[in-house]
């Protein structure tokens, strides 16, 4: 019999599964351009590596306090003040083994069976599945491309019920690249003021990658009076090219941080002590590498969007943040591939691109919306050029 927790969720996280398929095909000798990756291809900056080496050499190799070392929690407080102008105390922040773990524990700590969690498409793949794992019910608001895939105040107001426990908002957004403006966040906050039972999870993990002179605005900046109902999710993975170190954090009200801490004490005990020491250098140290990475991603975005605009049948909104282009493939549906089969769904498109062009991508359906495909530009220029050239060639052969 399938255990009850597993019965609530039916799949491996889809972008991880897509990446694993690429590894398998490459091991079989296939030449695949991998546009599925949800992580920087860059190395962790040198000063962060130094901090980790020092931690290892000086015996900083033991369990730490569950919520994170005092030094790390201070560094998180410093980061929130420096980057976001927010005032948090150390007992309002918690470190975890990735931002994903904080999301997981926060929902596990607060959801009762039947509680609703509002998410908006395209959503990050894990929100609905983590919600289900905790016995909650995802309430999905369908996003609209013509609206830049942004949740509006009116849509939120309609979706809230007495059972709503959380709204999850992600800006900059994975996969759409949408970045909310101050006014858009304020309009959403106004709705939340009318519904005091709703908590808000603001996933800001891509905050450093915002393009075209825009800036990231934390939800707490937009609604300081709601600070006690907001959990900020952030971490070292994306901004500091540290996905493998598994270090994320949450910032929120003390009662919630303490509840998350209880769950952490029963699960992972604490994040790796070495990763915590590295993250102190990341959050409180030199920020120059982050700015350099942001400029690099912006150049890659421009390269990829320029090349994709020449591929027949595709359309997209240029992303303002994160490192993905969320492509509408409707223009390809109904076309015939050289072997004679018809492209009827986005899954057919993804399979065609993988099998005929050797380019791996992720289905929009994984993000709750069709017919779209996510392409990551967190790869070098040559990879982007090669992958887009292959897509163009493949799409030009359709009849
Ligand atoms: N939130 C979003 C929107 C993400 O894309 C990811 C990772 O892909 C995470 C959270 C979790 O990141 P991590 O667990 O590496 O901190």
Short mmCIF file of C-alpha atoms and ligand atoms in Angstrom, two decimals:
data_model
loop_
_atom_site.label_atom_id
_atom_site.label_comp_id
_atom_site.label_asym_id
_atom_site.label_seq_id
_atom_site.Cartn_x
_atom_site.Cartn_y
_atom_site.Cartn_z
CA UNK A 1 0.00 0.00 0.00
CA UNK A 2 1.27 3.51 -0.82
CA UNK A 3 1.99 5.46 2.39
CA UNK A 4 -0.50 8.27 2.97
CA UNK A 5 2.01 11.08 2.48
CA UNK A 6 3.22 9.71 -0.86
CA UNK A 7 -0.33 9.08 -1.98
CA UNK A 8 -0.95 12.84 -1.77
CA UNK A 9 1.73 13.64 -4.35
CA UNK A 10 2.22 11.79 -7.58
CA UNK A 11 5.42 12.98 -9.10
CA UNK A 12 9.04 13.97 -8.72
CA UNK A 13 9.52 17.73 -8.96
CA UNK A 14 9.18 18.16 -12.78
CA UNK A 15 12.24 20.35 -13.49
CA UNK A 16 14.39 17.93 -11.45
CA UNK A 17 12.91 15.04 -13.46
CA UNK A 18 13.63 16.88 -16.75
CA UNK A 19 17.22 17.49 -15.67
CA UNK A 20 17.62 13.84 -14.68
CA UNK A 21 16.39 12.81 -18.15
CA UNK A 22 19.10 15.01 -19.71
CA UNK A 23 21.76 13.30 -17.56
CA UNK A 24 20.43 9.90 -18.65
CA UNK A 25 20.39 10.78 -22.37
CA UNK A 26 23.89 12.24 -22.17
CA UNK A 27 25.13 9.09 -20.44
CA UNK A 28 23.70 7.20 -23.45
CA UNK A 29 25.84 9.37 -25.72
CA UNK A 30 23.19 11.87 -26.90
CA UNK A 31 24.27 15.46 -27.54
CA UNK A 32 21.71 17.51 -25.60
CA UNK A 33 21.53 21.26 -25.03
CA UNK A 34 20.07 21.59 -21.57
CA UNK A 35 17.61 24.47 -21.15
CA UNK A 36 15.90 22.81 -18.15
CA UNK A 37 18.36 23.98 -15.50
CA UNK A 38 17.01 26.02 -12.62
CA UNK A 39 20.40 26.98 -11.28
CA UNK A 40 23.34 29.23 -12.10
CA UNK A 41 26.06 27.60 -14.21
CA UNK A 42 28.57 29.92 -12.47
CA UNK A 43 30.92 29.02 -9.63
CA UNK A 44 30.40 30.21 -6.08
CA UNK A 45 32.45 33.43 -5.58
CA UNK A 46 35.97 32.98 -4.14
CA UNK A 47 35.47 34.85 -0.85
CA UNK A 48 32.58 32.50 -0.02
CA UNK A 49 34.72 29.43 -0.75
CA UNK A 50 37.42 30.89 1.52
CA UNK A 51 34.97 31.27 4.37
CA UNK A 52 33.92 27.63 3.98
CA UNK A 53 37.55 26.43 3.91
CA UNK A 54 38.30 28.40 7.05
CA UNK A 55 35.27 26.93 8.77
CA UNK A 56 36.40 23.39 7.95
CA UNK A 57 40.00 24.04 8.98
CA UNK A 58 39.01 25.61 12.28
CA UNK A 59 36.78 22.74 13.36
CA UNK A 60 33.47 24.42 12.64
CA UNK A 61 32.14 20.97 11.83
CA UNK A 62 29.51 20.34 14.49
CA UNK A 63 25.76 20.59 14.81
CA UNK A 64 24.68 24.22 15.20
CA UNK A 65 21.60 25.67 16.83
CA UNK A 66 18.51 24.59 14.94
CA UNK A 67 17.52 28.01 13.60
CA UNK A 68 21.08 28.66 12.36
CA UNK A 69 24.28 29.98 13.93
CA UNK A 70 24.07 33.39 15.63
CA UNK A 71 26.59 34.68 13.03
CA UNK A 72 24.40 33.53 10.14
CA UNK A 73 21.22 34.91 11.63
CA UNK A 74 23.00 38.25 12.17
CA UNK A 75 24.17 38.14 8.55
CA UNK A 76 20.58 37.52 7.37
CA UNK A 77 19.39 40.47 9.47
CA UNK A 78 22.18 42.60 7.90
CA UNK A 79 21.18 41.46 4.41
CA UNK A 80 17.50 42.30 4.96
CA UNK A 81 18.44 45.75 6.19
CA UNK A 82 21.05 46.47 3.47
CA UNK A 83 19.17 45.10 0.43
CA UNK A 84 15.55 45.59 1.43
CA UNK A 85 15.58 48.34 4.07
CA UNK A 86 13.79 45.97 6.46
CA UNK A 87 14.22 45.76 10.19
CA UNK A 88 14.25 42.19 11.54
CA UNK A 89 15.64 40.78 14.79
CA UNK A 90 17.60 37.51 14.95
CA UNK A 91 14.64 35.65 16.44
CA UNK A 92 12.56 36.59 13.40
CA UNK A 93 14.85 34.70 10.99
CA UNK A 94 15.61 31.03 10.43
CA UNK A 95 18.11 29.27 8.17
CA UNK A 96 17.23 26.02 6.42
CA UNK A 97 18.59 23.46 3.99
CA UNK A 98 17.48 25.57 1.02
CA UNK A 99 14.57 27.96 0.77
CA UNK A 100 12.56 24.91 -0.23
CA UNK A 101 12.90 23.45 3.22
CA UNK A 102 11.60 26.64 4.83
CA UNK A 103 8.58 26.61 2.49
CA UNK A 104 8.01 22.95 3.35
CA UNK A 105 8.26 23.43 7.12
CA UNK A 106 6.19 26.63 7.12
CA UNK A 107 3.30 24.87 5.36
CA UNK A 108 3.70 21.73 7.46
CA UNK A 109 3.66 23.84 10.62
CA UNK A 110 0.51 25.75 9.77
CA UNK A 111 -1.82 23.73 7.53
CA UNK A 112 -4.73 21.73 8.84
CA UNK A 113 -6.55 19.31 6.52
CA UNK A 114 -8.62 21.31 4.04
CA UNK A 115 -6.83 24.61 4.60
CA UNK A 116 -6.39 26.45 1.33
CA UNK A 117 -3.22 27.87 -0.17
CA UNK A 118 -3.65 30.33 -3.02
CA UNK A 119 -1.15 30.08 -5.85
CA UNK A 120 -1.17 31.81 -9.19
CA UNK A 121 -0.09 30.33 -12.54
CA UNK A 122 2.53 30.01 -13.71
CA UNK A 123 3.59 28.98 -10.19
CA UNK A 124 6.85 27.47 -9.02
CA UNK A 125 6.30 23.72 -9.41
CA UNK A 126 6.65 22.79 -5.76
CA UNK A 127 4.07 25.08 -4.11
CA UNK A 128 0.98 22.97 -4.87
CA UNK A 129 2.71 19.64 -4.21
CA UNK A 130 4.17 20.78 -0.88
CA UNK A 131 0.72 22.10 0.03
CA UNK A 132 -0.83 18.70 -0.70
CA UNK A 133 1.88 16.91 1.26
CA UNK A 134 0.87 18.95 4.29
CA UNK A 135 -2.81 18.08 3.88
CA UNK A 136 -3.73 21.45 2.40
CA UNK A 137 -5.64 22.25 -0.77
CA UNK A 138 -4.00 24.37 -3.46
CA UNK A 139 -6.36 26.98 -4.89
CA UNK A 140 -5.06 27.87 -8.32
CA UNK A 141 -5.74 31.24 -9.92
CA UNK A 142 -5.10 31.11 -13.67
CA UNK A 143 -2.61 33.77 -14.72
CA UNK A 144 -3.02 35.68 -17.96
CA UNK A 145 -0.22 36.36 -20.39
CA UNK A 146 -1.75 39.64 -21.53
CA UNK A 147 -1.42 40.79 -17.94
CA UNK A 148 2.28 39.87 -17.76
CA UNK A 149 1.25 36.79 -15.71
CA UNK A 150 0.71 38.92 -12.60
CA UNK A 151 -1.87 38.28 -9.93
CA UNK A 152 -4.33 41.16 -9.60
CA UNK A 153 -6.04 42.39 -6.47
CA UNK A 154 -9.48 41.53 -7.91
CA UNK A 155 -8.46 37.94 -8.72
CA UNK A 156 -7.07 37.49 -5.23
CA UNK A 157 -10.16 38.94 -3.58
CA UNK A 158 -12.36 36.47 -5.45
CA UNK A 159 -10.23 33.47 -4.47
CA UNK A 160 -10.09 34.09 -0.71
CA UNK A 161 -12.46 31.99 1.41
CA UNK A 162 -12.76 31.46 5.18
CA UNK A 163 -10.49 28.40 4.65
CA UNK A 164 -7.63 30.35 3.05
CA UNK A 165 -4.48 30.00 5.15
CA UNK A 166 -1.79 31.32 2.79
CA UNK A 167 -1.26 33.34 -0.35
CA UNK A 168 2.06 32.49 -2.02
CA UNK A 169 3.54 35.16 -4.29
CA UNK A 170 6.84 34.85 -6.12
CA UNK A 171 8.58 37.95 -7.49
CA UNK A 172 10.80 37.85 -9.52
CA UNK A 173 8.86 34.90 -10.81
CA UNK A 174 10.01 31.46 -11.82
CA UNK A 175 9.05 30.67 -14.61
CA UNK A 176 7.45 33.84 -16.08
CA UNK A 177 10.15 36.36 -15.11
CA UNK A 178 7.40 38.75 -13.92
CA UNK A 179 8.56 41.37 -11.40
CA UNK A 180 5.83 43.11 -9.40
CA UNK A 181 5.93 46.90 -9.04
CA UNK A 182 5.37 48.69 -5.75
CA UNK A 183 1.85 49.69 -6.79
CA UNK A 184 0.94 46.12 -7.79
CA UNK A 185 2.16 44.81 -4.43
CA UNK A 186 0.29 47.55 -2.59
CA UNK A 187 -2.95 46.62 -4.35
CA UNK A 188 -2.52 42.98 -3.26
CA UNK A 189 -1.70 44.08 0.28
CA UNK A 190 -4.91 46.11 0.38
CA UNK A 191 -6.92 42.92 -0.25
CA UNK A 192 -5.01 41.08 2.49
CA UNK A 193 -5.89 43.85 4.97
CA UNK A 194 -9.56 42.95 4.48
CA UNK A 195 -8.82 39.28 5.28
CA UNK A 196 -6.83 39.16 8.50
CA UNK A 197 -6.87 35.34 8.65
CA UNK A 198 -4.64 35.01 5.57
CA UNK A 199 -0.86 34.60 5.86
CA UNK A 200 1.38 35.66 3.01
CA UNK A 201 4.48 33.87 1.76
CA UNK A 202 6.69 36.15 -0.32
CA UNK A 203 9.21 34.08 -2.26
CA UNK A 204 11.99 36.51 -3.15
CA UNK A 205 14.71 34.01 -4.03
CA UNK A 206 15.47 35.66 -7.41
CA UNK A 207 15.64 39.18 -5.97
CA UNK A 208 19.12 39.93 -7.31
CA UNK A 209 18.22 39.16 -10.90
CA UNK A 210 16.05 42.01 -12.08
CA UNK A 211 16.67 43.67 -15.45
CA UNK A 212 16.11 46.82 -17.46
CA UNK A 213 16.78 49.18 -14.55
CA UNK A 214 13.91 47.74 -12.50
CA UNK A 215 14.35 46.97 -8.82
CA UNK A 216 13.10 44.19 -6.63
CA UNK A 217 10.63 45.26 -3.96
CA UNK A 218 10.01 43.05 -0.98
CA UNK A 219 6.36 42.50 -0.08
CA UNK A 220 7.15 43.73 3.44
CA UNK A 221 8.39 47.05 1.97
CA UNK A 222 5.05 47.40 0.18
CA UNK A 223 3.03 46.51 3.30
CA UNK A 224 5.06 47.12 6.48
CA UNK A 225 1.88 47.00 8.60
CA UNK A 226 1.38 43.35 7.51
CA UNK A 227 4.88 42.27 8.53
CA UNK A 228 3.51 39.98 11.23
CA UNK A 229 1.59 37.97 8.63
CA UNK A 230 4.36 37.70 6.03
CA UNK A 231 7.03 35.04 5.67
CA UNK A 232 9.85 36.09 3.33
CA UNK A 233 11.59 33.18 1.60
CA UNK A 234 15.07 33.77 0.28
CA UNK A 235 18.48 32.13 0.23
CA UNK A 236 21.95 31.77 -1.17
CA UNK A 237 21.16 29.38 -4.06
CA UNK A 238 20.42 31.73 -6.92
CA UNK A 239 21.95 35.09 -5.98
CA UNK A 240 25.30 33.68 -4.90
CA UNK A 241 25.50 30.64 -7.23
CA UNK A 242 25.24 28.31 -4.23
CA UNK A 243 22.53 25.77 -5.11
CA UNK A 244 24.58 22.79 -3.96
CA UNK A 245 25.35 24.31 -0.57
CA UNK A 246 21.65 24.07 0.28
CA UNK A 247 21.22 27.21 2.30
CA UNK A 248 18.03 29.25 2.43
CA UNK A 249 16.22 31.35 4.98
CA UNK A 250 12.86 32.61 6.14
CA UNK A 251 12.04 35.90 7.85
CA UNK A 252 8.72 36.26 9.62
CA UNK A 253 6.84 36.55 12.90
CA UNK A 254 8.47 34.95 15.95
CA UNK A 255 5.68 32.40 16.51
CA UNK A 256 6.08 31.06 12.98
CA UNK A 257 9.88 31.01 13.12
CA UNK A 258 9.67 29.10 16.41
CA UNK A 259 7.19 26.60 14.90
CA UNK A 260 9.45 26.07 11.88
CA UNK A 261 12.34 25.57 14.33
CA UNK A 262 10.47 22.77 16.10
CA UNK A 263 10.00 20.94 12.80
CA UNK A 264 13.64 21.49 11.82
CA UNK A 265 14.72 20.04 15.16
CA UNK A 266 12.86 16.85 14.23
CA UNK A 267 14.03 16.70 10.61
CA UNK A 268 17.47 18.01 9.61
CA UNK A 269 18.52 19.45 13.04
CA UNK A 270 20.30 22.33 11.29
CA UNK A 271 21.76 23.19 7.88
CA UNK A 272 25.39 22.14 7.24
CA UNK A 273 27.72 24.14 9.51
CA UNK A 274 30.12 24.69 6.59
CA UNK A 275 27.33 26.02 4.35
CA UNK A 276 26.24 28.34 7.13
CA UNK A 277 29.75 29.78 7.46
CA UNK A 278 29.86 30.23 3.67
CA UNK A 279 26.47 31.96 3.72
CA UNK A 280 27.69 34.46 6.33
CA UNK A 281 30.30 35.56 3.77
CA UNK A 282 27.63 35.58 1.04
CA UNK A 283 25.01 37.64 2.87
CA UNK A 284 27.27 39.98 4.85
CA UNK A 285 30.41 40.08 2.63
CA UNK A 286 31.35 41.67 -0.68
CA UNK A 287 28.31 42.02 -2.96
CA UNK A 288 30.29 42.82 -6.13
CA UNK A 289 30.03 39.27 -7.58
CA UNK A 290 26.23 39.36 -7.29
CA UNK A 291 26.07 42.53 -9.37
CA UNK A 292 28.41 41.01 -11.96
CA UNK A 293 26.22 37.90 -12.19
CA UNK A 294 23.09 40.05 -12.63
CA UNK A 295 24.69 41.91 -15.58
CA UNK A 296 25.77 38.61 -17.11
CA UNK A 297 22.25 37.15 -16.87
CA UNK A 298 20.79 40.31 -18.35
CA UNK A 299 23.11 39.95 -21.38
CA UNK A 300 22.10 36.29 -21.69
CA UNK A 301 18.43 37.20 -21.47
CA UNK A 302 18.90 39.69 -24.31
CA UNK A 303 20.76 37.07 -26.34
CA UNK A 304 18.16 34.34 -25.81
CA UNK A 305 15.11 36.54 -26.38
CA UNK A 306 16.74 37.97 -29.54
CA UNK A 307 17.39 34.49 -30.92
CA UNK A 308 14.01 33.07 -29.91
CA UNK A 309 12.20 35.92 -31.62
CA UNK A 310 13.53 34.48 -34.90
CA UNK A 311 12.06 31.03 -34.26
CA UNK A 312 8.79 30.61 -36.20
CA UNK A 313 5.72 29.77 -34.13
CA UNK A 314 6.99 31.07 -30.76
CA UNK A 315 5.87 34.11 -28.83
CA UNK A 316 6.80 35.35 -25.36
CA UNK A 317 6.96 38.30 -23.01
CA UNK A 318 10.55 39.24 -22.31
CA UNK A 319 11.29 38.39 -18.66
CA UNK A 320 12.02 41.30 -16.29
CA UNK A 321 13.71 39.02 -13.76
CA UNK A 322 14.93 35.50 -12.82
CA UNK A 323 16.62 33.44 -15.56
CA UNK A 324 13.90 31.87 -17.66
CA UNK A 325 11.95 32.64 -20.83
CA UNK A 326 8.41 31.30 -20.65
CA UNK A 327 7.52 30.66 -24.27
CA UNK A 328 4.02 30.37 -25.73
CA UNK A 329 4.07 27.48 -28.24
CA UNK A 330 0.49 27.78 -29.46
CA UNK A 331 1.80 28.77 -32.91
CA UNK A 332 3.38 25.32 -33.26
CA UNK A 333 0.30 23.30 -32.42
CA UNK A 334 -1.38 21.67 -35.40
CA UNK A 335 1.90 21.55 -37.36
CA UNK A 336 3.46 18.35 -38.71
CA UNK A 337 6.99 17.24 -37.83
CA UNK A 338 9.22 15.71 -40.57
CA UNK A 339 8.28 12.15 -39.53
CA UNK A 340 4.65 13.01 -40.17
CA UNK A 341 3.23 13.20 -36.62
CA UNK A 342 1.19 16.15 -35.50
CA UNK A 343 2.17 18.51 -32.66
CA UNK A 344 -1.08 18.52 -30.67
CA UNK A 345 0.09 19.55 -27.22
CA UNK A 346 3.03 21.30 -25.58
CA UNK A 347 4.21 17.84 -24.47
CA UNK A 348 4.53 16.94 -28.18
CA UNK A 349 6.57 20.10 -28.71
CA UNK A 350 8.89 19.33 -25.78
CA UNK A 351 9.35 15.75 -27.05
CA UNK A 352 9.98 16.95 -30.63
CA UNK A 353 12.58 19.47 -29.44
CA UNK A 354 14.29 16.82 -27.34
CA UNK A 355 14.21 14.00 -29.87
CA UNK A 356 14.69 15.87 -33.15
CA UNK A 357 16.68 18.93 -32.04
CA UNK A 358 18.45 17.62 -28.92
CA UNK A 359 17.20 20.52 -26.79
CA UNK A 360 15.73 19.83 -23.35
CA UNK A 361 13.07 22.16 -21.89
CA UNK A 362 10.34 21.98 -19.23
CA UNK A 363 6.59 21.75 -19.91
CA UNK A 364 4.45 24.73 -18.92
CA UNK A 365 1.93 22.26 -17.52
CA UNK A 366 4.39 21.69 -14.64
CA UNK A 367 3.80 25.36 -13.76
CA UNK A 368 0.04 24.99 -14.05
CA UNK A 369 -0.49 26.57 -17.47
CA UNK A 370 -0.48 25.47 -21.12
CA UNK A 371 0.65 25.66 -23.89
CA UNK A 372 3.95 27.04 -22.65
CA UNK A 373 7.51 25.80 -22.30
CA UNK A 374 10.20 27.08 -19.91
CA UNK A 375 13.70 27.71 -21.24
CA UNK A 376 16.49 28.60 -18.82
CA UNK A 377 19.21 31.08 -19.81
CA UNK A 378 21.42 30.17 -16.86
CA UNK A 379 23.96 28.73 -19.31
CA UNK A 380 26.90 30.13 -21.27
CA UNK A 381 26.45 32.18 -24.45
CA UNK A 382 27.58 29.37 -26.72
CA UNK A 383 25.04 26.97 -25.23
CA UNK A 384 22.28 29.55 -25.68
CA UNK A 385 23.33 30.17 -29.28
CA UNK A 386 23.55 26.48 -30.13
CA UNK A 387 20.24 25.60 -28.45
CA UNK A 388 18.32 28.44 -30.09
CA UNK A 389 19.84 27.64 -33.51
CA UNK A 390 18.67 24.04 -33.12
CA UNK A 391 15.16 25.16 -32.15
CA UNK A 392 14.98 27.50 -35.12
CA UNK A 393 16.12 24.80 -37.53
CA UNK A 394 13.63 22.30 -36.08
CA UNK A 395 10.72 24.73 -36.18
CA UNK A 396 11.53 25.82 -39.73
CA UNK A 397 11.08 22.19 -40.84
CA UNK A 398 7.47 22.01 -39.64
CA UNK A 399 4.69 21.94 -42.18
N1 LIG B 1 11.54 29.33 -4.87
C1 LIG B 1 11.68 29.34 -6.21
C2 LIG B 1 10.77 30.21 -7.00
C3 LIG B 1 12.64 28.55 -6.84
O1 LIG B 1 12.76 28.58 -8.18
C4 LIG B 1 13.46 27.72 -6.04
C5 LIG B 1 14.45 26.83 -6.68
O2 LIG B 1 14.42 26.52 -7.84
C6 LIG B 1 13.30 27.77 -4.65
C7 LIG B 1 12.33 28.57 -4.10
C8 LIG B 1 14.13 26.92 -3.71
O3 LIG B 1 15.48 27.19 -3.79
P1 LIG B 1 16.51 26.57 -2.76
O4 LIG B 1 15.83 25.46 -2.04
O5 LIG B 1 17.66 26.11 -3.57
O6 LIG B 1 16.87 27.69 -1.81
#
